[in-house]
Structures are given as structure tokens and as C-alpha cells.
mmCIF file of C-alpha atoms in Angstrom:
data_model
loop_
_atom_site.group_PDB
_atom_site.id
_atom_site.type_symbol
_atom_site.label_atom_id
_atom_site.label_comp_id
_atom_site.label_asym_id
_atom_site.label_seq_id
_atom_site.Cartn_x
_atom_site.Cartn_y
_atom_site.Cartn_z
ATOM 1 C CA LEU W 1 -4.359 -8.078 1.961
ATOM 2 C CA VAL W 2 -1.886 -5.610 3.791
ATOM 3 C CA ILE W 3 -3.416 -1.972 4.197
ATOM 4 C CA LEU W 4 -0.486 0.338 5.361
ATOM 5 C CA ASP W 5 -0.217 4.092 5.710
ATOM 6 C CA LEU W 6 3.109 5.889 4.483
ATOM 7 C CA ASN W 7 3.523 7.332 7.246
ATOM 8 C CA LEU W 8 3.765 4.567 10.503
ATOM 9 C CA PRO W 9 5.104 5.321 14.095
ATOM 10 C CA ASP W 10 7.847 3.595 14.043
ATOM 11 C CA CYS W 11 9.127 3.025 10.590
ATOM 12 C CA THR W 12 7.795 4.104 6.797
ATOM 13 C CA GLY W 13 5.658 2.349 5.280
ATOM 14 C CA ALA W 14 7.420 1.988 2.702
ATOM 15 C CA ALA W 15 10.034 0.185 4.588
ATOM 16 C CA LEU W 16 7.184 -2.148 5.849
ATOM 17 C CA ALA W 17 6.241 -3.114 2.595
ATOM 18 C CA ARG W 18 10.204 -3.810 0.944
ATOM 19 C CA CYS W 19 10.239 -6.425 4.509
ATOM 20 C CA LEU W 20 6.969 -7.672 3.808
ATOM 21 C CA ARG W 21 7.479 -7.993 -0.080
ATOM 22 C CA ALA W 22 10.790 -9.586 0.571
ATOM 23 C CA ARG W 23 9.160 -12.962 2.666
ATOM 24 C CA ARG W 24 6.011 -12.799 0.825
ATOM 25 C CA ASN W 25 4.090 -11.668 -2.573
ATOM 26 C CA LEU W 26 0.635 -10.406 -0.845
ATOM 27 C CA PRO W 27 -1.154 -7.156 -2.107
ATOM 28 C CA ILE W 28 -0.269 -4.145 -0.557
ATOM 29 C CA LEU W 29 -2.926 -0.955 -0.671
ATOM 30 C CA PHE W 30 -1.229 2.311 0.733
ATOM 31 C CA LEU W 31 -3.126 4.967 2.185
ATOM 32 C CA SER W 32 -1.538 8.376 2.442
ATOM 33 C CA GLY W 33 -2.420 12.159 2.507
ATOM 34 C CA SER W 34 0.871 12.804 1.003
ATOM 35 C CA LYS W 35 0.812 13.242 -2.788
ATOM 36 C CA ASP W 36 4.412 11.394 -2.678
ATOM 37 C CA ILE W 37 2.333 8.040 -2.816
ATOM 38 C CA LEU W 38 2.165 8.779 -6.543
ATOM 39 C CA SER W 39 6.356 8.398 -6.647
ATOM 40 C CA LEU W 40 6.110 4.885 -5.136
ATOM 41 C CA ASP W 41 7.687 3.336 -7.912
ATOM 42 C CA LEU W 42 10.911 3.727 -6.503
ATOM 43 C CA LEU W 43 10.896 1.281 -4.528
ATOM 44 C CA GLY W 44 11.568 -0.912 -7.410
ATOM 45 C CA GLY W 45 8.435 -3.853 -7.403
ATOM 46 C CA HIS W 46 8.617 -3.989 -3.275
ATOM 47 C CA GLY W 47 6.117 -0.954 -3.380
ATOM 48 C CA PRO W 48 2.233 -1.209 -2.872
ATOM 49 C CA SER W 49 0.187 -2.905 -5.365
ATOM 50 C CA ASP W 50 -2.105 0.254 -5.236
ATOM 51 C CA CYS W 51 -2.444 3.621 -3.278
ATOM 52 C CA VAL W 52 -5.552 5.373 -2.189
ATOM 53 C CA LEU W 53 -4.894 9.300 -1.207
ATOM 54 C CA LYS W 54 -6.781 10.253 1.660
ATOM 55 C CA PRO W 55 -9.236 11.468 2.452
ATOM 56 C CA ALA W 56 -10.936 8.468 0.481
ATOM 57 C CA SER W 57 -14.127 6.632 1.171
ATOM 58 C CA LEU W 58 -14.583 3.921 2.788
ATOM 59 C CA ALA W 59 -16.476 2.762 -0.587
ATOM 60 C CA LEU W 60 -13.523 3.153 -2.449
ATOM 61 C CA ILE W 61 -11.149 1.409 -0.217
ATOM 62 C CA ALA W 62 -13.550 -1.270 0.061
ATOM 63 C CA ALA W 63 -13.243 -1.400 -3.759
ATOM 64 C CA LYS W 64 -9.788 -1.007 -4.402
ATOM 65 C CA ALA W 65 -9.234 -4.094 -2.009
ATOM 66 C CA ARG W 66 -11.917 -6.587 -3.662
ATOM 67 C CA ALA W 67 -10.109 -5.403 -6.595
ATOM 68 C CA LEU W 68 -6.428 -6.473 -5.428
ATOM 69 C CA LEU W 69 -7.991 -9.577 -3.997
ATOM 70 C CA SER W 70 -9.099 -10.865 -7.242
ATOM 71 C CA ARG W 71 -5.967 -11.426 -8.861
ATOM 72 C CA VAL W 72 -4.283 -12.990 -5.893
#
């Protein structure tokens, strides 16, 4: 399971997700304060497995992570 923010200091979370997905099929959970997270289908299958809009509770993030891991 990879948990990424959409905005990273050296690259975008979207670019990192593309790079990771090119190598392995990992579940990716995006956290973002931007509503642009909802349009990540544009990544053509290299996008997140699920998204959480910040601020989010740890309980929600943990539930999403458990759900993603149960699919692996």
C-alpha cells in the first residue's frame, strides 16, 4: 500500500503514481486538499486506487487502507 499526497516537493503524486504503477500493481491511496483529486481518472489506469480529501480523520484513512489491502 502506498499513501501519497497529490502535491509533493520534488514531483507530483500523479507522476510518482505513474512511475510506481509502471513497475508494480500496488494499491495507491491519494490524500489531497485539492478537489482536483476527483479528476485523477485522467491518469489512464495509473491513478490512485482510492482518494481521500483532506482534512480527513485517521479512522477514515485507516478504513480506506484496510479496504485496499483486503483486495490484494
